[in-house]
Every structure is written in C-alpha cells, then in structure tokens.
Amino acid sequence: MNTEEKPAGRPKYINPYFGGVLLGLLLLLTMYITGRGLGASGAVKSAVVTTVDNISPMHAEHNVYYHKFISDNHSPMFNWLVFESLGIFLGGLLSGALYGRLKKLRIEYSPKISGKTRLWAAGIGGILFGIGSQFGRGCSSGAALSGTASFSFGGFLVMMLLFGTGYVLAYFFKKLWI
Amino acid sequence: MNRNYIYLTILLLALAGGLFVLPERNNEQGTGPEELMWDIVQPTRYATTDQVARMIIEKDPTIELIDVRPTEEYESFTLPGAVNIPLDSIIIEHYQDYLGVDGMNAVFFSNDDIKADQAWVIARRMGYDNIYVMKGGLNHWVETMIRPVKPDETAPEAEFEKYNLRKGACLYFSGAKPDANAGVQKSGVVVKRKKKAAVAEGGC
Amino acid sequence: MGPLIPQGIITGEWDFVIALLLGIAFGFILEASGFSSSRNIAGVFYGYNFVVLRVFLTAVLVAMIGLLYFDYMGWIEMDLVYVLPTYLSSMVLGSVIMGLGFVLGGFCPGTSYTAIAIGKIDAMVFTGGLFLGIFLFSEAFPWISDFYYSDNLGSVTISEVLGISNELFTFIMVVMGLVAFWGTWLIEKKVRKTIKHYKFE
C-alpha cells in the first residue's frame, strides 16, 4: 500500500471473512469466560487517571470522573482492560513480525498530503475519538462490536451512528486518504 | 473462489435460520437433580447451634434466621431476630426478598431437622445460594443452649470452650447481661460466598 | 455453566492472565486482517477497501449466532452477560464525534495499538490524541455530567426496543450483512478501477 512496503512484496493479509469468523469466535469466548466483551479505550482512560492522580492527587480526588476509577487498594493501571490492551499490542507485534510488516518507524499517508498533515489529522482524530468514546461508553470495539453482539441497544446505536457519520463526512476528507 | 463464498453464504443463512426451527427447550433455571444431590450430601450446608448462637450474640449482620414452622408456633417461641416463613409459603413472591440477598446467609430452622431440610431443598431448587440448615433444630437448641452439659474433666479444651459459649449464650438468651466474650470460639463459621466478577468498569 | 468468571468457576487471580491472552488473540486478528493500516481502514468510507465492514460485520454475526446457540444449549447464563446500558443523547453525540474522529484519524483505539506495534508514527500520534481527548473530557466533566447521565434507558436490549425477538433480529442482520458483503464486493471492483495512483493487492 505504502511505497515503503512495496519492495518486500505486498502486505499479506488474511482473508477478511476468515479474520471476521476468528474475531467473532474470540468475542464469543471472551463473553463465555468474562461475561462481557472486548474493549480498548478503557486502557487509555486508566492511563489518564493514573497520570492525573500521580501529578495532582488532590485534583483527581475532587473530580467526580477521576474519582470513580480511583481505588485505595491498587493503581488504576491494575485493570482488566489495561492488561487486555497490552495483549492487543503484543498480538499486533506477533502478527506483524510473522507476516513481515514489522519495520522501522514510518508514517502512512496519501500521496496527496504531507506527512505533517497526516499527523495533524491523526492527532485531532485521536482527540475526537477520545472524547466521543467517553460519551458513547466505549469505542468501536467496546460499544459497537461487543455491545451489538450482546444485543445491547446502545451498542447497536453506536455502531450505526459511528459508521453513518463516517460516510456522511467522508466526502470532506477525501484528500486525506485517496 | 466465488463458489466457496456462495457455500459460506448458504451456511450462514442456514445457521441463522436454524435458530427459528429449533424445538422448544426449557433451560432449567434452578438446580438439576445431580447437582442437587451433591449439594444435599455436603455437610457444610449445616450450621451448628453453637455457630448460630455465636452469630446472634455477636450481632452478625450477615445472618438471616428463618423459622419455617407454622405461624402459631413462631409466635409462641422463636430465636431472636428470626423471621417466619412457613414451609407451605416459601415459594410466595413476597418472601423472596429474604432469600436472595447478596452477602446474607439464610439459616432455616424448625423444631427438628425435617421441615428446615425440606425448606432448604426447595430454596436450593429455586436457585438460592448461601442457605443453611440449623442442625438439630430448636430441640437441639434447647438441649445445648438452655441446658448445657458440662464436659468431663478429661475432655479436650475445645469442649470446654464450647461449654463456656453455651453457658454465655444461656445467660444471654434468658435475659441476663450478655457476657459475649466469654469463651467465644476461635474457629470461624463456614461462610461460603460467591466471588463477584472483578471485571473492570467502563467499557471499551 | 458460563460465563465462567462471574459464576466463580474461574477465580479472580486468573483475571489478568486471561485478559492478556484474549488481548493477544484480539491484537493478532486485528493486525493480520490489515487493521494496522489506516488507509486500509478508511477505505471503507470511499469504497476502495471494505475490509473493515467484512471483518467487523462477520465478527458481529458469528458472535450473535454463537451466543444464541450457547443460550439455547444452556451453556451460558444470558442474565449474567453484561449488556451495555443505553444513555440515548450522550451516546448519539459520542458516536457522531467518534465518526468524525474515525474519518480524520483512520484508526480506532484497538487498531491503533496494533499499528504502534509495527512502527506507525501516525498511530502513536493518534493514541496521544486519545489520551488528550479523554483528559479534556474528564476535566470538563463537572460541566457536562448532567448531559452525560441524561436519557438513561438502562441495560435495554435491541429486542426490547424494537419489539422483535433476538433470533429474528439476528436473521435480519445476517440477510443485511450478506447483501452488504456481495454489494460491497461489486462496489470495490468498480472503485478500484477508477483509482489509478493507488495500487491494490
């Protein structure tokens, strides 16, 4: 896809339907074991709470939102989703190494924009996703994927609206991608 | 390539459609016979009168005494703090609040073991946990708590501890000043509690 | 039987080991399917690559069908499965914001972790943005908490809201999903012909 990846051959991805079936079975297994689905943004939330709690414990104590996630017994990093997200990183590393996509640091962007533009877009996108995931009680994995699979109306709503908004707005950001 | 996808399409449709043609099946909400049998033979489902007495004296907030005898008998005599759920009305909706409380240990008792045991089996079948039967019932209670027998001089120390507790309980229940610390047993009451899921809050 | 941890069949000590293992499998599948590339992901919005729709929708369908069969066989206690509560207005706003973030950033949190793992700088910036976004949200929380908790419908399920059974809903989703799979296959073929400067596998 990216020019850098060409010489080593095209990136080899598994069949998307096969990946989907695997992901579905994994989700089922997760629900069978833990009674709830997969997630991702919760780990960043734990990191935020930990950081704020370390820099200014008083401030964290006074804010209701931080306070919800602080317990006296253990650090907010000692959390299911943090370990799971660490696993996501390791799994990505494993797959990247296995399929030969593990390479030096690089930015992937459309030839029509500069790398700097791409980083700005990624950063703003990240901020928006961070805010949105708190309002939405989860991101595309926690709310949309796991929520819909467990027949939650909220999860289904998030899935439809998230992708729906994407389609509506896609036209304006076409240059970023193609 | 394309033909395989057609097969997969049909497979997915069949799996989804299969959900409709499945025959009715009632997944038992309560406890199955095999599990029930194992639960019944467990000695840990009994609480001794000593354990119950100690919990009453210590005002243990997790104990819920349930008198399963008829109301008239309950009114004439019962244990302190006990509620009355006659055996024939244990499945009535109104009484379910007493049984399904998290962290509470419900102890059934009657004059002897029989009615309390029956109540226990019914409650177990309804799917309740943390339920116990007071071994020996009120008859044994009177024998041990109201008229405790002093053990032999050669008896092990535990027997004496038990005797001291019973004597204390006797005073306590007959209205005298409680001497709660006198000879309280060291060994804890067997409390079986279900572990709560420790899954993190805040989705995604 | 299941779910195992809420029923106490697996005790709390194993929690984090299980979390790590499930996470590794999750990350592996995401990366191997091509979710570590933001241009792959964003393709779903422009019609040149529908990998997101294929993987995501297949996963949802498999998990839904599987869950219903598990329930039928009595292997899983559906009452103990966590149903995400619905806060209507907060969730609508959140999804719209996330949708915008998705088109701009090209990642979602889970996929950005795998992209960091294979060395994408844009994914690191995205995750930094996530951190900042959640920080901003938490700082502003005292002013938005009323909105955050408004319109709480509780843990309602799709069938309760739409008035159809879970089985029927799943079947409708399967039919819609299959139409989408075949339809997007055609769209993708067409769109790829029109894009000359972008090489596809």
Coordinates of C-alpha atoms in Angstrom, one line a residue:
Chain A
M1 CA 0.0 0.0 0.0
N2 CA 2.6 2.5 1.1
T3 CA 5.6 2.9 -1.2
E4 CA 7.9 1.6 1.6
E5 CA 6.1 -1.6 1.7
K6 CA 6.4 -2.5 -1.9
P7 CA 9.9 -3.8 -2.3
A8 CA 9.3 -6.6 0.3
G9 CA 6.1 -7.6 -1.7
R10 CA 2.6 -6.7 -1.0
P11 CA 1.4 -6.9 2.6
K12 CA -0.1 -10.3 3.1
Y13 CA -3.3 -10.1 5.0
I14 CA -5.5 -13.0 5.9
N15 CA -8.9 -13.4 4.2
P16 CA -11.2 -10.8 5.8
Y17 CA -14.1 -13.2 6.3
F18 CA -11.7 -15.7 7.9
G19 CA -10.5 -12.9 10.2
G20 CA -14.1 -12.0 10.9
V21 CA -15.0 -15.5 11.9
L22 CA -11.9 -15.7 14.2
L23 CA -12.8 -12.4 15.8
G24 CA -16.4 -13.5 16.3
L25 CA -15.3 -16.7 17.9
L26 CA -12.9 -14.8 20.1
L27 CA -15.6 -12.4 21.1
L28 CA -17.9 -15.4 22.0
L29 CA -15.1 -17.0 24.0
T30 CA -14.5 -13.7 25.8
M31 CA -18.2 -13.4 26.7
Y32 CA -18.2 -17.1 27.8
I33 CA -15.3 -16.5 30.1
T34 CA -15.7 -13.0 31.4
G35 CA -19.4 -12.3 30.8
R36 CA -18.5 -9.2 28.8
G37 CA -16.9 -8.3 25.5
L38 CA -13.6 -6.9 24.4
G39 CA -12.5 -3.3 24.7
A40 CA -9.7 -0.9 24.0
S41 CA -10.1 2.7 25.0
G42 CA -10.5 1.9 28.7
A43 CA -6.8 1.3 29.0
V44 CA -6.1 4.9 27.9
K45 CA -8.6 6.1 30.4
S46 CA -6.8 4.2 33.1
A47 CA -3.5 5.8 31.9
V48 CA -5.1 9.3 32.1
V49 CA -6.5 8.6 35.6
T50 CA -3.1 7.3 36.8
T51 CA -1.2 10.3 35.4
V52 CA -3.5 12.8 36.9
D53 CA -3.6 11.0 40.2
N54 CA 0.2 11.0 40.3
I55 CA 0.7 14.6 39.3
S56 CA -2.1 16.1 41.4
P57 CA -3.8 13.7 43.8
M58 CA -6.0 16.5 45.2
H59 CA -7.3 17.4 41.8
A60 CA -8.1 13.8 41.0
E61 CA -9.8 13.4 44.3
H62 CA -12.1 16.4 43.6
N63 CA -13.1 15.4 40.1
V64 CA -16.0 13.0 40.1
Y65 CA -15.0 11.4 36.9
Y66 CA -11.4 10.5 38.0
H67 CA -12.7 9.6 41.4
K68 CA -14.9 6.9 40.0
F69 CA -11.8 5.0 38.8
I70 CA -9.5 5.5 41.8
S71 CA -9.4 2.9 44.5
D72 CA -7.2 2.8 47.6
N73 CA -6.2 -0.8 47.1
H74 CA -4.4 -0.6 43.8
S75 CA -3.4 1.6 41.0
P76 CA -5.9 2.3 38.2
M77 CA -3.5 0.6 35.9
F78 CA -4.2 -2.7 37.6
N79 CA -7.2 -3.2 35.5
W80 CA -8.6 -5.8 33.1
L81 CA -8.7 -3.6 30.1
V82 CA -5.1 -2.4 30.6
F83 CA -3.8 -6.0 30.5
E84 CA -6.1 -6.8 27.6
S85 CA -4.7 -3.7 25.7
L86 CA -1.2 -4.8 26.5
G87 CA -2.2 -8.1 24.9
I88 CA -3.5 -6.2 21.8
F89 CA -0.1 -4.6 21.4
L90 CA 1.7 -7.9 21.8
G91 CA -0.6 -9.7 19.4
G92 CA -0.1 -6.9 16.8
L93 CA 3.7 -7.3 17.3
L94 CA 3.5 -11.0 16.9
S95 CA 1.4 -10.8 13.7
G96 CA 3.5 -8.0 12.3
A97 CA 6.7 -10.0 12.9
L98 CA 5.1 -13.1 11.4
Y99 CA 3.9 -11.5 8.2
G100 CA 7.0 -9.3 7.8
R101 CA 5.3 -5.9 8.5
L102 CA 7.4 -5.1 11.5
K103 CA 9.7 -2.4 10.2
K104 CA 11.3 0.9 11.1
L105 CA 9.2 3.8 12.3
R106 CA 7.1 5.3 9.4
I107 CA 4.1 7.4 8.6
E108 CA 1.5 6.1 6.3
Y109 CA -0.3 8.8 4.3
S110 CA -1.9 9.5 0.9
P111 CA 0.5 10.9 -1.7
K112 CA -1.8 13.9 -2.0
I113 CA -0.9 15.2 1.5
S114 CA 2.3 15.7 3.5
G115 CA 3.3 13.5 6.4
K116 CA 2.8 16.5 8.7
T117 CA -0.8 16.9 7.6
R118 CA -1.4 13.2 8.3
L119 CA 0.0 13.6 11.8
W120 CA -2.3 16.6 12.5
A121 CA -5.3 14.7 11.2
A122 CA -4.3 11.6 13.3
G123 CA -3.9 13.7 16.4
I124 CA -7.2 15.5 16.0
G125 CA -8.9 12.3 15.1
G126 CA -7.5 10.8 18.3
I127 CA -8.7 13.6 20.5
L128 CA -12.2 13.4 19.0
F129 CA -12.2 9.6 19.4
G130 CA -11.1 10.0 23.0
I131 CA -13.9 12.4 23.8
G132 CA -16.5 10.5 21.8
S133 CA -15.7 7.2 23.4
Q134 CA -16.4 8.7 26.9
F135 CA -19.8 10.0 25.8
G136 CA -20.5 6.8 23.9
R137 CA -19.5 4.5 26.8
G138 CA -17.0 2.7 24.7
C139 CA -15.4 2.8 21.3
S140 CA -15.8 0.7 18.2
S141 CA -14.7 -2.4 20.0
G142 CA -16.2 -1.9 23.4
A143 CA -19.5 -0.4 22.4
A144 CA -20.1 -1.1 18.7
L145 CA -18.7 -4.6 18.4
S146 CA -19.2 -6.1 21.9
G147 CA -22.3 -4.1 22.5
T148 CA -24.1 -5.2 19.4
A149 CA -23.0 -8.8 19.8
S150 CA -24.5 -8.9 23.3
F151 CA -27.8 -7.4 21.8
S152 CA -27.4 -4.1 23.6
F153 CA -29.4 -1.4 22.0
G154 CA -26.8 1.2 22.9
G155 CA -24.1 -0.8 21.2
F156 CA -26.2 -1.1 18.0
L157 CA -26.9 2.6 18.1
V158 CA -23.2 3.4 18.4
M159 CA -22.3 1.1 15.5
M160 CA -24.8 2.5 13.1
L161 CA -24.2 6.2 14.0
L162 CA -20.4 5.8 14.1
F163 CA -20.2 4.4 10.6
G164 CA -23.1 6.5 9.4
T165 CA -21.3 9.7 10.4
G166 CA -18.2 8.4 8.8
Y167 CA -20.0 8.0 5.5
V168 CA -21.7 11.4 5.7
L169 CA -18.4 13.2 6.4
A170 CA -16.1 11.1 4.3
Y171 CA -16.6 13.4 1.3
F172 CA -14.9 16.3 3.0
F173 CA -11.8 14.4 4.0
K174 CA -11.3 12.6 0.7
K175 CA -7.8 14.1 0.2
L176 CA -6.5 12.6 3.4
W177 CA -6.9 9.1 2.0
I178 CA -7.0 8.9 -1.8
Chain B
M1 CA -13.2 -18.6 -5.1
N2 CA -16.7 -17.3 -5.8
R3 CA -18.2 -20.7 -5.4
N4 CA -16.8 -21.0 -1.9
Y5 CA -18.3 -17.7 -1.0
I6 CA -21.7 -19.0 -2.2
Y7 CA -21.3 -22.0 0.1
L8 CA -20.4 -19.8 3.0
T9 CA -23.4 -17.5 2.3
I10 CA -25.7 -20.6 2.4
L11 CA -24.0 -21.8 5.6
L12 CA -24.5 -18.5 7.4
L13 CA -28.1 -18.3 6.3
A14 CA -28.7 -21.9 7.5
L15 CA -27.1 -21.2 10.9
A16 CA -29.2 -18.1 11.4
G17 CA -32.4 -19.8 10.1
G18 CA -31.7 -22.7 12.3
L19 CA -32.4 -20.5 15.3
F20 CA -36.1 -20.5 14.3
V21 CA -36.6 -24.2 13.7
L22 CA -35.0 -25.3 17.0
P23 CA -37.5 -27.2 19.1
E24 CA -38.6 -25.5 22.3
R25 CA -36.3 -26.2 25.1
N26 CA -36.6 -25.2 28.6
N27 CA -33.3 -24.5 30.2
E28 CA -33.9 -25.2 33.8
Q29 CA -33.3 -22.1 35.9
G30 CA -33.0 -24.0 39.1
T31 CA -30.6 -26.7 40.2
G32 CA -30.6 -30.0 38.3
P33 CA -31.1 -33.3 40.2
E34 CA -27.5 -34.3 40.1
E35 CA -26.2 -31.0 41.4
L36 CA -28.9 -31.0 44.0
M37 CA -27.8 -34.4 45.2
W38 CA -24.3 -33.3 45.6
D39 CA -25.4 -30.2 47.5
I40 CA -27.5 -32.2 49.8
V41 CA -24.7 -34.6 50.9
Q42 CA -22.4 -31.7 51.7
P43 CA -22.0 -31.4 55.5
T44 CA -21.2 -27.7 55.1
R45 CA -24.8 -26.9 54.4
Y46 CA -25.5 -27.3 58.2
A47 CA -24.8 -24.7 60.8
T48 CA -24.5 -26.0 64.4
T49 CA -26.5 -24.4 67.1
D50 CA -23.2 -23.1 68.6
Q51 CA -22.4 -21.2 65.4
V52 CA -25.9 -19.8 65.2
A53 CA -25.8 -18.7 68.9
R54 CA -22.4 -17.1 68.4
M55 CA -23.6 -15.1 65.4
I56 CA -26.7 -13.9 67.3
I57 CA -24.7 -12.8 70.3
E58 CA -22.1 -11.1 68.1
K59 CA -25.0 -9.4 66.2
D60 CA -23.5 -10.7 62.9
P61 CA -25.3 -8.6 60.3
T62 CA -24.9 -11.3 57.6
I63 CA -27.2 -13.9 59.3
E64 CA -30.8 -14.2 58.4
L65 CA -32.7 -16.6 60.6
I66 CA -35.7 -18.1 59.0
D67 CA -38.3 -20.0 61.1
V68 CA -40.2 -22.4 58.8
R69 CA -42.7 -23.6 61.4
P70 CA -46.3 -22.6 61.3
T71 CA -47.1 -19.0 62.4
E72 CA -48.7 -20.0 65.8
E73 CA -45.6 -21.8 66.9
Y74 CA -43.4 -18.9 65.7
E75 CA -45.5 -16.5 67.8
S76 CA -45.1 -18.6 71.0
F77 CA -41.4 -19.0 70.8
T78 CA -38.6 -18.4 68.3
L79 CA -35.0 -17.3 68.1
P80 CA -34.1 -13.6 68.4
G81 CA -34.4 -11.7 65.1
A82 CA -35.9 -14.7 63.2
V83 CA -38.5 -14.1 60.5
N84 CA -41.3 -16.5 59.9
I85 CA -41.7 -18.1 56.5
P86 CA -44.0 -21.2 56.9
L87 CA -42.9 -24.1 54.8
D88 CA -46.0 -24.0 52.7
S89 CA -45.5 -20.4 51.6
I90 CA -41.8 -20.4 50.9
I91 CA -42.3 -20.0 47.1
I92 CA -44.6 -17.0 47.6
E93 CA -43.2 -14.0 45.8
H94 CA -43.5 -11.8 49.0
Y95 CA -40.9 -13.9 50.9
Q96 CA -38.3 -14.0 48.1
D97 CA -36.7 -10.7 49.4
Y98 CA -35.5 -12.6 52.4
L99 CA -33.6 -15.3 50.5
G100 CA -31.9 -13.7 47.6
V101 CA -29.9 -11.1 49.4
D102 CA -26.2 -10.8 48.4
G103 CA -23.8 -11.5 51.2
M104 CA -26.5 -12.7 53.6
N105 CA -26.5 -16.2 55.0
A106 CA -30.1 -17.6 55.4
V107 CA -30.4 -20.2 58.1
F108 CA -33.5 -22.3 58.2
F109 CA -34.7 -23.9 61.4
S110 CA -37.7 -25.7 62.7
N111 CA -38.4 -27.9 65.8
D112 CA -36.2 -30.7 64.3
D113 CA -34.3 -31.0 61.1
I114 CA -37.0 -32.2 58.8
K115 CA -39.0 -29.1 57.9
A116 CA -35.9 -27.0 57.7
D117 CA -34.3 -29.5 55.4
Q118 CA -37.3 -29.6 53.2
A119 CA -37.3 -25.8 53.0
W120 CA -33.6 -25.9 52.2
V121 CA -34.1 -28.3 49.3
I122 CA -36.9 -26.1 47.9
A123 CA -34.9 -23.0 48.2
R124 CA -31.9 -24.7 46.6
R125 CA -34.1 -25.9 43.8
M126 CA -35.2 -22.2 43.3
G127 CA -31.5 -21.4 42.8
Y128 CA -30.6 -19.7 46.0
D129 CA -27.1 -19.8 47.4
N130 CA -25.8 -19.1 50.9
I131 CA -28.6 -21.1 52.6
Y132 CA -28.1 -23.3 55.6
V133 CA -30.0 -25.5 58.0
M134 CA -29.6 -25.3 61.7
K135 CA -28.6 -28.8 62.7
G136 CA -30.9 -30.4 65.2
G137 CA -33.4 -27.5 65.1
L138 CA -34.9 -25.9 68.2
N139 CA -34.9 -29.2 70.1
H140 CA -31.2 -29.3 69.9
W141 CA -31.0 -25.6 70.6
V142 CA -32.8 -26.1 73.9
E143 CA -30.6 -29.0 74.8
T144 CA -27.4 -27.2 74.1
M145 CA -28.1 -23.5 74.8
I146 CA -30.7 -23.6 77.6
R147 CA -29.4 -26.7 79.4
P148 CA -25.7 -27.1 78.5
V149 CA -24.0 -30.2 80.0
K150 CA -20.6 -29.7 81.5
P151 CA -18.0 -31.8 79.7
D152 CA -15.8 -34.3 81.6
E153 CA -12.6 -33.1 83.1
T154 CA -10.6 -35.2 80.6
A155 CA -12.4 -33.7 77.6
P156 CA -10.4 -31.7 75.1
E157 CA -10.1 -27.9 75.6
A158 CA -12.4 -27.3 72.6
E159 CA -15.2 -28.9 74.5
F160 CA -14.7 -26.5 77.4
E161 CA -14.7 -23.6 75.1
K162 CA -18.0 -24.8 73.6
Y163 CA -19.4 -25.2 77.1
N164 CA -18.4 -21.7 78.0
L165 CA -20.0 -20.3 74.9
R166 CA -23.2 -22.2 75.7
K167 CA -23.3 -21.0 79.3
G168 CA -22.8 -17.5 78.0
A169 CA -25.5 -18.0 75.4
C170 CA -27.8 -19.3 78.1
L171 CA -27.4 -16.2 80.1
Y172 CA -27.7 -14.1 77.1
F173 CA -30.9 -15.7 75.8
S174 CA -32.6 -15.9 79.2
G175 CA -32.3 -12.1 79.6
A176 CA -29.2 -11.8 81.8
K177 CA -26.4 -9.4 80.9
P178 CA -24.6 -10.7 77.9
D179 CA -21.1 -11.9 78.5
A180 CA -20.3 -12.2 74.9
N181 CA -16.5 -12.5 75.0
A182 CA -16.6 -15.4 77.5
G183 CA -15.3 -18.4 75.5
V184 CA -16.1 -17.3 72.0
Q185 CA -14.9 -20.0 69.7
K186 CA -11.8 -19.2 67.6
S187 CA -12.8 -21.3 64.6
G188 CA -14.9 -19.3 62.2
V189 CA -18.3 -20.2 60.9
V190 CA -18.2 -21.7 57.5
V191 CA -19.3 -18.9 55.2
K192 CA -19.5 -19.7 51.6
R193 CA -19.7 -16.7 49.4
K194 CA -19.8 -16.4 45.7
K195 CA -16.9 -14.4 44.3
K196 CA -18.0 -11.3 42.5
A197 CA -16.8 -10.8 38.9
A198 CA -13.8 -8.5 39.1
V199 CA -14.1 -7.2 35.6
A200 CA -13.1 -3.6 35.1
E201 CA -15.7 -1.0 34.8
G202 CA -16.1 1.5 32.0
G203 CA -16.5 -0.3 28.6
C204 CA -14.2 -0.3 25.7
Chain C
M1 CA -22.0 -23.1 33.1
G2 CA -20.8 -19.9 31.6
P3 CA -19.9 -17.1 31.9
L4 CA -17.1 -18.5 33.9
I5 CA -15.6 -15.6 35.9
P6 CA -19.0 -14.1 37.1
Q7 CA -20.1 -17.5 38.2
G8 CA -16.9 -18.0 40.2
I9 CA -15.8 -21.1 38.2
I10 CA -12.6 -19.3 37.3
T11 CA -11.3 -17.3 40.3
G12 CA -10.2 -13.7 40.3
E13 CA -6.5 -14.4 40.3
W14 CA -6.6 -15.6 36.7
D15 CA -8.3 -12.4 35.5
F16 CA -5.2 -10.7 34.3
V17 CA -3.7 -13.7 32.7
I18 CA -6.9 -14.3 30.8
A19 CA -7.1 -10.6 29.9
L20 CA -3.6 -10.7 28.4
L21 CA -4.2 -13.9 26.4
L22 CA -7.5 -12.7 25.0
G23 CA -5.8 -9.4 24.2
I24 CA -3.0 -11.1 22.3
A25 CA -5.5 -13.0 20.2
F26 CA -7.5 -9.8 19.6
G27 CA -4.4 -7.9 18.5
F28 CA -3.2 -10.7 16.3
I29 CA -6.5 -11.0 14.4
L30 CA -6.7 -7.2 14.0
E31 CA -3.2 -6.9 12.6
A32 CA -3.4 -10.0 10.5
S33 CA -6.6 -8.7 8.9
G34 CA -5.0 -5.5 7.9
F35 CA -6.3 -3.1 10.6
S36 CA -2.8 -1.8 11.4
S37 CA -3.0 0.3 8.2
S38 CA -5.2 3.4 8.5
R39 CA -5.6 3.6 4.7
N40 CA -7.0 0.1 4.7
I41 CA -9.5 1.1 7.3
A42 CA -10.5 4.4 5.8
G43 CA -11.1 2.6 2.5
V44 CA -14.5 1.5 3.9
F45 CA -15.7 5.1 3.5
Y46 CA -14.5 5.6 0.0
G47 CA -15.3 2.2 -1.5
Y48 CA -11.8 1.1 -2.3
N49 CA -11.4 -1.3 0.6
F50 CA -14.2 -2.9 2.6
V51 CA -12.0 -5.0 4.9
V52 CA -13.4 -3.2 8.0
L53 CA -17.0 -4.0 7.0
R54 CA -16.2 -7.6 6.2
V55 CA -14.2 -8.4 9.4
F56 CA -16.4 -6.3 11.7
L57 CA -19.8 -7.5 10.4
T58 CA -18.7 -11.1 10.2
A59 CA -17.5 -11.0 13.7
V60 CA -20.7 -9.5 15.0
L61 CA -22.8 -12.0 13.1
V62 CA -20.7 -15.0 14.3
A63 CA -20.8 -13.8 17.9
M64 CA -24.6 -13.1 17.8
I65 CA -25.4 -16.5 16.3
G66 CA -23.0 -18.2 18.6
L67 CA -24.4 -16.5 21.7
L68 CA -27.9 -17.6 20.8
Y69 CA -26.9 -21.2 20.3
F70 CA -24.9 -21.1 23.5
D71 CA -28.0 -19.8 25.3
Y72 CA -30.2 -22.5 23.7
M73 CA -27.8 -25.2 24.8
G74 CA -27.8 -23.7 28.3
W75 CA -24.0 -23.2 28.2
I76 CA -24.2 -19.5 29.1
E77 CA -26.4 -17.6 31.5
M78 CA -27.6 -14.7 29.5
D79 CA -28.6 -12.8 32.6
L80 CA -25.0 -12.6 33.6
V81 CA -23.8 -11.3 30.3
Y82 CA -23.1 -7.6 30.5
V83 CA -25.4 -5.5 28.4
L84 CA -24.1 -2.1 27.7
P85 CA -26.5 0.4 29.2
T86 CA -28.1 3.0 26.8
Y87 CA -27.7 6.7 27.5
L88 CA -29.5 7.9 24.5
S89 CA -28.4 11.5 23.9
S90 CA -24.9 11.1 25.3
M91 CA -24.4 8.1 23.0
V92 CA -25.7 9.8 19.9
L93 CA -23.3 12.7 20.5
G94 CA -20.5 10.4 21.3
S95 CA -20.9 8.3 18.1
V96 CA -21.1 11.3 15.9
I97 CA -17.9 12.7 17.5
M98 CA -16.2 9.3 17.1
G99 CA -17.4 9.0 13.5
L100 CA -15.7 12.4 12.7
G101 CA -12.6 11.2 14.6
F102 CA -12.7 8.0 12.6
V103 CA -12.6 9.7 9.2
L104 CA -9.9 12.1 10.3
G105 CA -7.7 9.6 12.2
G106 CA -8.3 6.5 10.3
F107 CA -7.9 4.3 13.4
C108 CA -10.0 3.3 16.3
P109 CA -8.3 2.7 19.7
G110 CA -7.8 -1.0 19.3
T111 CA -6.4 -0.9 15.8
S112 CA -4.0 2.0 16.7
Y113 CA -2.3 -0.2 19.4
T114 CA -1.5 -2.8 16.7
A115 CA -0.3 -0.1 14.3
I116 CA 2.0 1.2 17.0
A117 CA 3.4 -2.3 17.4
I118 CA 4.5 -2.4 13.8
G119 CA 6.0 1.0 13.9
K120 CA 3.4 3.5 12.6
I121 CA 4.1 7.0 13.9
D122 CA 0.6 8.3 12.9
A123 CA -0.8 5.6 15.2
M124 CA 1.3 6.9 18.1
V125 CA 0.1 10.4 17.5
F126 CA -3.5 9.0 17.4
T127 CA -3.1 7.3 20.7
G128 CA -1.6 10.5 22.1
G129 CA -4.7 12.3 20.9
L130 CA -6.9 9.7 22.6
F131 CA -5.1 10.4 25.9
L132 CA -5.5 14.1 25.5
G133 CA -9.2 13.7 24.5
I134 CA -10.0 11.6 27.5
F135 CA -8.1 14.1 29.7
L136 CA -10.1 17.0 28.2
F137 CA -13.3 15.1 28.7
S138 CA -12.5 14.3 32.4
E139 CA -11.5 17.9 33.1
A140 CA -14.8 19.2 31.6
F141 CA -16.8 16.5 33.3
P142 CA -18.3 18.7 36.1
W143 CA -20.0 20.8 33.4
I144 CA -21.2 18.0 31.2
S145 CA -22.1 15.4 33.8
D146 CA -25.9 16.2 33.6
F147 CA -25.8 15.6 29.9
Y148 CA -23.6 12.5 30.3
Y149 CA -26.2 10.8 32.5
S150 CA -29.3 12.0 30.8
D151 CA -31.8 9.8 28.9
N152 CA -30.7 6.7 30.8
L153 CA -32.7 3.8 29.4
G154 CA -30.8 1.2 31.4
S155 CA -29.4 -2.0 30.0
V156 CA -32.0 -2.4 27.3
T157 CA -31.6 -4.9 24.6
I158 CA -32.3 -4.5 20.9
S159 CA -35.3 -6.8 21.1
E160 CA -36.8 -4.8 23.9
V161 CA -36.6 -1.6 21.9
L162 CA -37.6 -2.9 18.5
G163 CA -40.1 -5.4 19.8
I164 CA -38.7 -8.3 17.8
S165 CA -37.0 -11.4 19.2
N166 CA -33.2 -11.7 19.3
E167 CA -33.4 -14.6 16.8
L168 CA -35.4 -12.5 14.3
F169 CA -33.1 -9.6 14.7
T170 CA -30.1 -11.8 14.1
F171 CA -31.6 -13.3 11.0
I172 CA -32.3 -9.8 9.6
M173 CA -28.8 -8.8 10.4
V174 CA -27.5 -11.8 8.6
V175 CA -29.5 -11.1 5.5
M176 CA -28.5 -7.5 5.5
G177 CA -24.9 -8.5 6.1
L178 CA -24.8 -10.9 3.2
V179 CA -26.3 -8.3 0.9
A180 CA -23.6 -5.9 2.1
F181 CA -20.9 -8.4 1.5
W182 CA -21.9 -9.1 -2.0
G183 CA -22.8 -5.5 -2.8
T184 CA -19.5 -4.1 -1.5
W185 CA -17.6 -6.7 -3.5
L186 CA -19.1 -5.2 -6.6
I187 CA -18.6 -1.6 -5.5
E188 CA -15.0 -2.3 -4.6
K189 CA -14.2 -3.8 -8.0
K190 CA -15.7 -0.7 -9.7
V191 CA -14.0 1.9 -7.5
R192 CA -10.6 0.3 -7.7
K193 CA -10.6 0.6 -11.5
T194 CA -11.1 4.4 -11.2
I195 CA -8.2 4.9 -8.8
K196 CA -5.0 4.8 -10.9
H197 CA -2.4 6.2 -8.5
Y198 CA -3.1 3.7 -5.8
K199 CA -2.0 0.1 -6.1
F200 CA -4.2 -2.6 -4.6
E201 CA -3.2 -6.1 -3.6

